[in-house]
Tab-separated table of N, CA and C in Angstrom:
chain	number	residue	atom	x	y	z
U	1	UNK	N	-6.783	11.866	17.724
U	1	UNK	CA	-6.745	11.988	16.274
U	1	UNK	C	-7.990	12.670	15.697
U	2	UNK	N	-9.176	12.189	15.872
U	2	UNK	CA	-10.029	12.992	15.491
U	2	UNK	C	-10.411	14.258	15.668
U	3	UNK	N	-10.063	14.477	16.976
U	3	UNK	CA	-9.924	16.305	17.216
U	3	UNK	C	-9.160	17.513	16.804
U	4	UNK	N	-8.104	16.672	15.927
U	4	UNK	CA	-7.400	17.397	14.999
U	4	UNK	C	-8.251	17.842	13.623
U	5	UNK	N	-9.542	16.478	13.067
U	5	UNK	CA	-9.745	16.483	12.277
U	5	UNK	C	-11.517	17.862	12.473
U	6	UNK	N	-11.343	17.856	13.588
U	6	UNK	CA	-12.888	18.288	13.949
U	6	UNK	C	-12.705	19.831	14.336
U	7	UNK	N	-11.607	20.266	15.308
U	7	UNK	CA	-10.914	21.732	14.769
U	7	UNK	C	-11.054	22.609	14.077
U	8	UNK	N	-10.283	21.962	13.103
U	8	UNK	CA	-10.912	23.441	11.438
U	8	UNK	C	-12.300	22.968	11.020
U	9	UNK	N	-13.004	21.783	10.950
U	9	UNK	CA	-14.254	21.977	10.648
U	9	UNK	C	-15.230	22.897	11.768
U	10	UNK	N	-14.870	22.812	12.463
U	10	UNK	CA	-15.780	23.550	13.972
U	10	UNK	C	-15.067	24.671	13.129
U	11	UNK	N	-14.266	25.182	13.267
U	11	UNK	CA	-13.269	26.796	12.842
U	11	UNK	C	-14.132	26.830	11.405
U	12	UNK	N	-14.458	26.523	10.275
U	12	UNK	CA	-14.816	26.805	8.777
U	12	UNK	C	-16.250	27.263	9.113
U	13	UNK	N	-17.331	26.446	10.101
U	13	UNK	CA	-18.587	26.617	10.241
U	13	UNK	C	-18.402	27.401	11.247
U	14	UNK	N	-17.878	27.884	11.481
U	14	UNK	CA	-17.706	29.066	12.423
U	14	UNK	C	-18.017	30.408	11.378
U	15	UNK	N	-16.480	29.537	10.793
U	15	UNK	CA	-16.215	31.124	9.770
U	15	UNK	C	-17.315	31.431	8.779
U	16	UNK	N	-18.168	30.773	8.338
U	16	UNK	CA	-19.161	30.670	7.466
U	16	UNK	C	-20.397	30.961	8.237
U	17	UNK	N	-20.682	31.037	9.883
U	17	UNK	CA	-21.532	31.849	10.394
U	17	UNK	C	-21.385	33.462	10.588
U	18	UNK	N	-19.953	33.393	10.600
U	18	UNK	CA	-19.640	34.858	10.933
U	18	UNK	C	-20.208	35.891	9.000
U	19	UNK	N	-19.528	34.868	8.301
U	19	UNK	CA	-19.672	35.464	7.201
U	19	UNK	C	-21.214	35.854	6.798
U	20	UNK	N	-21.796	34.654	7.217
U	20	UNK	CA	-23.375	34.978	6.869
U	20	UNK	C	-23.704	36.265	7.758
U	21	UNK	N	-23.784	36.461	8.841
U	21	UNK	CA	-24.193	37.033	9.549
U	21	UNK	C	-23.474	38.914	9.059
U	22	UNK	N	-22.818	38.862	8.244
U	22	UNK	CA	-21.688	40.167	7.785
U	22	UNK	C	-22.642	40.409	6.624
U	23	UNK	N	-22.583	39.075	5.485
U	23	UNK	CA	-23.006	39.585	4.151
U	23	UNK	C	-23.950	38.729	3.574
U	24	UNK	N	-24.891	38.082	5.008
U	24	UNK	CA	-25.729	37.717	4.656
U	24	UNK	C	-27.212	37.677	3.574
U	25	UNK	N	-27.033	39.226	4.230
U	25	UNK	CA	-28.248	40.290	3.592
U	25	UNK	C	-28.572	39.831	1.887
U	26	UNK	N	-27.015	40.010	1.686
U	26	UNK	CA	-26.814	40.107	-0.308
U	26	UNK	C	-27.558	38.234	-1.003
U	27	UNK	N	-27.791	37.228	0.016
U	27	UNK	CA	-28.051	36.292	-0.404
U	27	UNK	C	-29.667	36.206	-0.405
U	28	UNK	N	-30.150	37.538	0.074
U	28	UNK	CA	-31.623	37.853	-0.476
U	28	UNK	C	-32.115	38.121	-1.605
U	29	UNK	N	-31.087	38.886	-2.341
U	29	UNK	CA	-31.008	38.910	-3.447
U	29	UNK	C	-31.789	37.669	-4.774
U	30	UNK	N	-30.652	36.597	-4.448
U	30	UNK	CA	-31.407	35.422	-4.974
U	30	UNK	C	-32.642	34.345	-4.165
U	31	UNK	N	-32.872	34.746	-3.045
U	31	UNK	CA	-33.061	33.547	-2.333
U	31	UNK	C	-34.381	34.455	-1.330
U	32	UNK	N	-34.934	35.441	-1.340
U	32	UNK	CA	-35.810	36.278	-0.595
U	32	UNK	C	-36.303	35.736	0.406
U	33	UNK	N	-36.840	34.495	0.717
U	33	UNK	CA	-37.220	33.829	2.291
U	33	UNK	C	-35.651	34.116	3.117
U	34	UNK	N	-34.403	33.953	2.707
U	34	UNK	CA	-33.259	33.907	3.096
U	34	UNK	C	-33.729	34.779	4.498
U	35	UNK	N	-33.916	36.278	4.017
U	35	UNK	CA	-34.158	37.367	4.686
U	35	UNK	C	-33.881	37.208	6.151
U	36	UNK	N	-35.071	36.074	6.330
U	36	UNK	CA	-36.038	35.752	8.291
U	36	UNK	C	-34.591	34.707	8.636
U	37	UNK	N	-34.565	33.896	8.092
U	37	UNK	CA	-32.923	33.330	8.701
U	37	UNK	C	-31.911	34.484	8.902
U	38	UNK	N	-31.291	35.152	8.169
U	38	UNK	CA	-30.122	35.870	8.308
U	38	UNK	C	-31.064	37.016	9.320
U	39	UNK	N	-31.808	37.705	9.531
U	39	UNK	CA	-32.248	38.790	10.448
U	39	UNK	C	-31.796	38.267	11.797
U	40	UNK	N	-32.276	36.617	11.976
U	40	UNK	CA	-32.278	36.146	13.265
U	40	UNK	C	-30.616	36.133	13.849
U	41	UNK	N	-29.921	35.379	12.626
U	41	UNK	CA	-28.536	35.039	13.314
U	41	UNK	C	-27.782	36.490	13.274
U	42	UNK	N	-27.837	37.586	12.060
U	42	UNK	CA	-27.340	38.985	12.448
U	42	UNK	C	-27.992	39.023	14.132
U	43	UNK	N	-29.331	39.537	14.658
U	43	UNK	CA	-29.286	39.626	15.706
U	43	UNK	C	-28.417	39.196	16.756
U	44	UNK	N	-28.072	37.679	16.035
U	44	UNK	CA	-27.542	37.010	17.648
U	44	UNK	C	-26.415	37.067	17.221
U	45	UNK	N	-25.874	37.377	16.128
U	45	UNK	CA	-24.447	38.225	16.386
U	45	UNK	C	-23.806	39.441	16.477
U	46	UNK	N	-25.066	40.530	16.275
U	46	UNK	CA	-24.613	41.828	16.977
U	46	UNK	C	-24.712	41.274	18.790
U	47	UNK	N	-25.813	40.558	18.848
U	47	UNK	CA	-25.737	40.472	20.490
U	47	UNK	C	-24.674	39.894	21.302
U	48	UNK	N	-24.288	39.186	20.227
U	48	UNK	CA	-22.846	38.733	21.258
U	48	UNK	C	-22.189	39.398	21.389
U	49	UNK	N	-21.697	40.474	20.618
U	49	UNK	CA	-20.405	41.700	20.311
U	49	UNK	C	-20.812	42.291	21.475
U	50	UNK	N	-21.984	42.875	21.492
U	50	UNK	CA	-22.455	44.140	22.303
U	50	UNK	C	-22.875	43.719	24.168
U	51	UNK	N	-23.490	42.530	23.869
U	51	UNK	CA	-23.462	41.549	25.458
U	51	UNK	C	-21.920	41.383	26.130
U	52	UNK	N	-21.641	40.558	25.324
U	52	UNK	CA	-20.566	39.695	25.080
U	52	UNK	C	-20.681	38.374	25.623
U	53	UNK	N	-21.452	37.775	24.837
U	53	UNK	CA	-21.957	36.644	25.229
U	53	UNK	C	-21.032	35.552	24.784
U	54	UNK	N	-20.662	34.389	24.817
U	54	UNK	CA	-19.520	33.531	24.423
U	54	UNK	C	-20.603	32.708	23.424
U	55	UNK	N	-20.204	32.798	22.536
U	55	UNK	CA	-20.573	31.719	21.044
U	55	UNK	C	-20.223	30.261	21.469
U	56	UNK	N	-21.577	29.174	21.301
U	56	UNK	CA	-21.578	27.961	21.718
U	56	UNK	C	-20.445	27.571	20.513
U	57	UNK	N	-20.152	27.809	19.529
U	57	UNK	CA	-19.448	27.560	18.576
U	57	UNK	C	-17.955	27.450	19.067
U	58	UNK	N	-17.561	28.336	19.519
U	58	UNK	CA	-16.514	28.654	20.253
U	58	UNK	C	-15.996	27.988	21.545
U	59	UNK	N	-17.191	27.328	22.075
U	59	UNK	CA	-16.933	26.764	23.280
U	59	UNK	C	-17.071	24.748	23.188
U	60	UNK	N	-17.250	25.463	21.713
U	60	UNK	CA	-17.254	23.481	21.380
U	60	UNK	C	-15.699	23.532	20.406
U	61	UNK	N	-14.922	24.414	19.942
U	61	UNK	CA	-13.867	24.505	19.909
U	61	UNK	C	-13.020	24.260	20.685
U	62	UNK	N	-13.037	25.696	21.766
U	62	UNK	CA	-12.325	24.815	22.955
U	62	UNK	C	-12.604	23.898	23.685
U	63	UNK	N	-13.300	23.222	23.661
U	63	UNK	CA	-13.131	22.131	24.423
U	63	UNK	C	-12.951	20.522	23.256
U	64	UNK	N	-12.766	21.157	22.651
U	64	UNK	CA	-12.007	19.961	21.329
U	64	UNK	C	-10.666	20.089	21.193
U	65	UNK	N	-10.126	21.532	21.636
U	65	UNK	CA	-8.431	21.740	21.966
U	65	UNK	C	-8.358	21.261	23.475
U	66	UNK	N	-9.246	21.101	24.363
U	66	UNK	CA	-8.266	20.887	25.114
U	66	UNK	C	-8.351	19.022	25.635
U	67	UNK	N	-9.417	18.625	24.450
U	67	UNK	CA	-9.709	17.572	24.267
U	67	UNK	C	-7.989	16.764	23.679
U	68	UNK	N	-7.738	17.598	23.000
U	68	UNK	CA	-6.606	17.576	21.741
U	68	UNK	C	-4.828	17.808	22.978
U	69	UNK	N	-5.301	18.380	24.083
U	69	UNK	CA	-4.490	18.596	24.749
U	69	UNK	C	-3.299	19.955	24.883
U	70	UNK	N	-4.192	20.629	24.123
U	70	UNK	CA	-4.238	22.409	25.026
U	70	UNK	C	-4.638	22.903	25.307
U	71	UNK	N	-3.698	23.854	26.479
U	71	UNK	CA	-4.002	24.671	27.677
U	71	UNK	C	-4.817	25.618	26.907
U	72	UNK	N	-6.381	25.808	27.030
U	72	UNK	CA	-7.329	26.489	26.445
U	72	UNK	C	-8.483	27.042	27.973
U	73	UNK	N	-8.579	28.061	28.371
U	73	UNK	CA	-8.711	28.743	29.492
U	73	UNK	C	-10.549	28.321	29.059
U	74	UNK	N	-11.185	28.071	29.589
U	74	UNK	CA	-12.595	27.852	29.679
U	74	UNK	C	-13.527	28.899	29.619
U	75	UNK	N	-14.315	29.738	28.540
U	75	UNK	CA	-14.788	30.908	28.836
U	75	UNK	C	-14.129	31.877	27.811
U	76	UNK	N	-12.791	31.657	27.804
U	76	UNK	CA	-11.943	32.907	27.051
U	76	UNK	C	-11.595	32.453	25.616
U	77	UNK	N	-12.186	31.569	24.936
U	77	UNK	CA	-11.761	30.958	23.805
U	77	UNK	C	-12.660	32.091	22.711
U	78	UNK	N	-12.135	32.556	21.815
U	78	UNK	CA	-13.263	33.338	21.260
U	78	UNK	C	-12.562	33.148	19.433
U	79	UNK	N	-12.827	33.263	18.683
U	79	UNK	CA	-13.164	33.034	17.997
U	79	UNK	C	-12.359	34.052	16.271
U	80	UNK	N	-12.854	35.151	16.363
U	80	UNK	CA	-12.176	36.675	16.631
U	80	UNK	C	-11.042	36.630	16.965
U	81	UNK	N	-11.109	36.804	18.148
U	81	UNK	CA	-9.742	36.615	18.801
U	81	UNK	C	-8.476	35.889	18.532
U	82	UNK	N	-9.009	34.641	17.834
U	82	UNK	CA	-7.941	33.914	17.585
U	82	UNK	C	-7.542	33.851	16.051
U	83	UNK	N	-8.942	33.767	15.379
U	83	UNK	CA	-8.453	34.140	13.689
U	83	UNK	C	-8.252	34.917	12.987
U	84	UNK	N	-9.262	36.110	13.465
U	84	UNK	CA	-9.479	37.016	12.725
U	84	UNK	C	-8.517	38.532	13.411
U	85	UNK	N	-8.451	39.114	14.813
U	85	UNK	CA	-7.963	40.452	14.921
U	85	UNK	C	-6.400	40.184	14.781
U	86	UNK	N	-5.683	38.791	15.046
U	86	UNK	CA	-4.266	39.278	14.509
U	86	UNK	C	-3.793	39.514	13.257
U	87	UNK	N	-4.718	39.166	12.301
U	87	UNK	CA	-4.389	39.441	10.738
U	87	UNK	C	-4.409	40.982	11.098
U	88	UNK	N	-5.400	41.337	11.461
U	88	UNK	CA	-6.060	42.880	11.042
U	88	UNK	C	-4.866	43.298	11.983
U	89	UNK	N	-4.525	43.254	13.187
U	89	UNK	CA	-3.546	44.065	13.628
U	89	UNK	C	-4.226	44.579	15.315
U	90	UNK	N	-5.053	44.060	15.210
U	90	UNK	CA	-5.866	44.791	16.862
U	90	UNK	C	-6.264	43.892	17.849
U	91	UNK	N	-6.707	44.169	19.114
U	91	UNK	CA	-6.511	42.997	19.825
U	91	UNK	C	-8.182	42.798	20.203
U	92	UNK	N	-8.896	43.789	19.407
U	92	UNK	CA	-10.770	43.684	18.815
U	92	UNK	C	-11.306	43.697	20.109
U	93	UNK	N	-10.522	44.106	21.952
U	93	UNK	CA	-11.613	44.363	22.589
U	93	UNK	C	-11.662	45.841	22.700
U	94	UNK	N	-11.267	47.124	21.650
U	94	UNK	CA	-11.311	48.215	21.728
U	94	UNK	C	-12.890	48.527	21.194
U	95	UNK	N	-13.457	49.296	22.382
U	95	UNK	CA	-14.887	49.701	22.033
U	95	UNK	C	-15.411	49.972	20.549
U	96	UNK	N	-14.494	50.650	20.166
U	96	UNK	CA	-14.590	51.240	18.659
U	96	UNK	C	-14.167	49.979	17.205
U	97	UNK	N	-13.697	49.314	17.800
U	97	UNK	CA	-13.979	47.709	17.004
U	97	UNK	C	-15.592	47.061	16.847
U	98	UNK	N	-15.787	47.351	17.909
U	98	UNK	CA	-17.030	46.387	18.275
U	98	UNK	C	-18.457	47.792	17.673
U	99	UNK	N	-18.195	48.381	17.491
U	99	UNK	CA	-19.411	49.692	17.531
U	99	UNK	C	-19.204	49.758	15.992
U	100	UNK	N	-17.600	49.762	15.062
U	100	UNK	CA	-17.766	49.425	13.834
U	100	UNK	C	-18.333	48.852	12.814
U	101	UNK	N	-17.952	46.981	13.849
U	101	UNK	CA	-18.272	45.810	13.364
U	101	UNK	C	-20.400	46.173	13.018
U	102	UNK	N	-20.637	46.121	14.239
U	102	UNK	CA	-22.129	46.590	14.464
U	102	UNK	C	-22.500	47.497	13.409
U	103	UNK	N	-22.374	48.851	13.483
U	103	UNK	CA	-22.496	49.534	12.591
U	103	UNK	C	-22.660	48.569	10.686
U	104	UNK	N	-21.540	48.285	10.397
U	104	UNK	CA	-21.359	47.850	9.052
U	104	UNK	C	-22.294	46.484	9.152
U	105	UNK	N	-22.376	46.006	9.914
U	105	UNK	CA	-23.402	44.536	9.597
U	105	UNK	C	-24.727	45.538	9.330
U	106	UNK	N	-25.116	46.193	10.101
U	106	UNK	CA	-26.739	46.848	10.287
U	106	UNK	C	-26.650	47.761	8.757
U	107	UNK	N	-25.691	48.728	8.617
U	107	UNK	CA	-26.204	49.385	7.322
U	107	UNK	C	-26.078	48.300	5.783
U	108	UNK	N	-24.901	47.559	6.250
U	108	UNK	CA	-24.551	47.092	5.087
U	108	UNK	C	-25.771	45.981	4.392
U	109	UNK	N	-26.426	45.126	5.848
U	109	UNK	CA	-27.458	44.335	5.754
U	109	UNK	C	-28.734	45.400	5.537
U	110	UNK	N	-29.213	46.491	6.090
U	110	UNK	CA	-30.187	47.185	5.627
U	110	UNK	C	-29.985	47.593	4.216
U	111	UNK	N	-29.225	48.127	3.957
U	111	UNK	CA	-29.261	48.211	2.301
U	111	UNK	C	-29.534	47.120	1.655
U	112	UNK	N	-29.210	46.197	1.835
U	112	UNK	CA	-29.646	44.606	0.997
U	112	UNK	C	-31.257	44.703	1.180
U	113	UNK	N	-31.204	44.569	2.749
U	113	UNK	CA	-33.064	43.964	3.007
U	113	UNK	C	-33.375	45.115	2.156
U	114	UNK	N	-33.361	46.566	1.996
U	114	UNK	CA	-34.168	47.614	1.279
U	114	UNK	C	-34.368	47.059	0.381
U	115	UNK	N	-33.362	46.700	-0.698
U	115	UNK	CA	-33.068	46.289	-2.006
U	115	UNK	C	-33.919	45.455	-2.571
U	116	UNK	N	-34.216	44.000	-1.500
U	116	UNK	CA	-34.723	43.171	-2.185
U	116	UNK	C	-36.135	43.549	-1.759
U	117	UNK	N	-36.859	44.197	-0.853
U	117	UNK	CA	-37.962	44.517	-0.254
U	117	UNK	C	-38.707	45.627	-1.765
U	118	UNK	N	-38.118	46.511	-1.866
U	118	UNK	CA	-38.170	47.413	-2.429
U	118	UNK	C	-38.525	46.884	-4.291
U	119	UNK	N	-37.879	45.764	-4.468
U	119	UNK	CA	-37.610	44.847	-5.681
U	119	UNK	C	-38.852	44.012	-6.179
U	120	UNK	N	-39.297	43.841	-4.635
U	120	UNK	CA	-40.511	42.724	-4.744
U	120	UNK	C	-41.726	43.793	-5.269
């Protein structure tokens, strides 16, 4: 019972790392120390894309599904994969997914850091 309840909360703080780490940058805006937090976790989430390192996040998911009692392959649980590329339509291990994603975090977050750097 409780691993039903622990699921989408593991899945929301998931989704709310991914988000920071996308449009983090813009919460410098109000918040300028923000900056040194979001630099760190952007890093460690371009590095997972580009490594492909498995997100502890992800691996405390699956193992709460298979806690829950599904067949959840150990290693291959990702995150992406399961919420986010079937909306979009792709199956997100095409090189040019991952070189996108990268791309738009780095300019989209450098324009912010400029912004508020530039502001001060």
């Amino acid at each position: 019972m409780p691993y039903s309840v622990l699921i989408p909360v593991i899945a929301l703080i998931h989704f709310g790392f991914v988000l920071f780490v996308i449009t983090g940058g813009v919460l410098a805006f109000r918040w300028p120390r923000l900056i040194w937090w979001h630099l760190s976790c952007a890093c460690y989430g371009v590095l997972i894309m580009i490594v492909g390192w498995q997100c502890p996040l992800s691996d405390v998911e699956a193992w709460l599904r298979r806690q829950r009692g599904e067949s959840v392959v150990p290693g291959e649980w990702a995150f992406l994969d399961h919420y986010v590329w079937p909306l979009v339509g792709v199956q997100g291990t095409e090189w040019f997914i991952t070189v996108a994603l990268v791309v738009a975090i780095v300019v989209f977050n450098f324009r912010a850091y400029r912004a508020v750097w530039f502001r001060s």
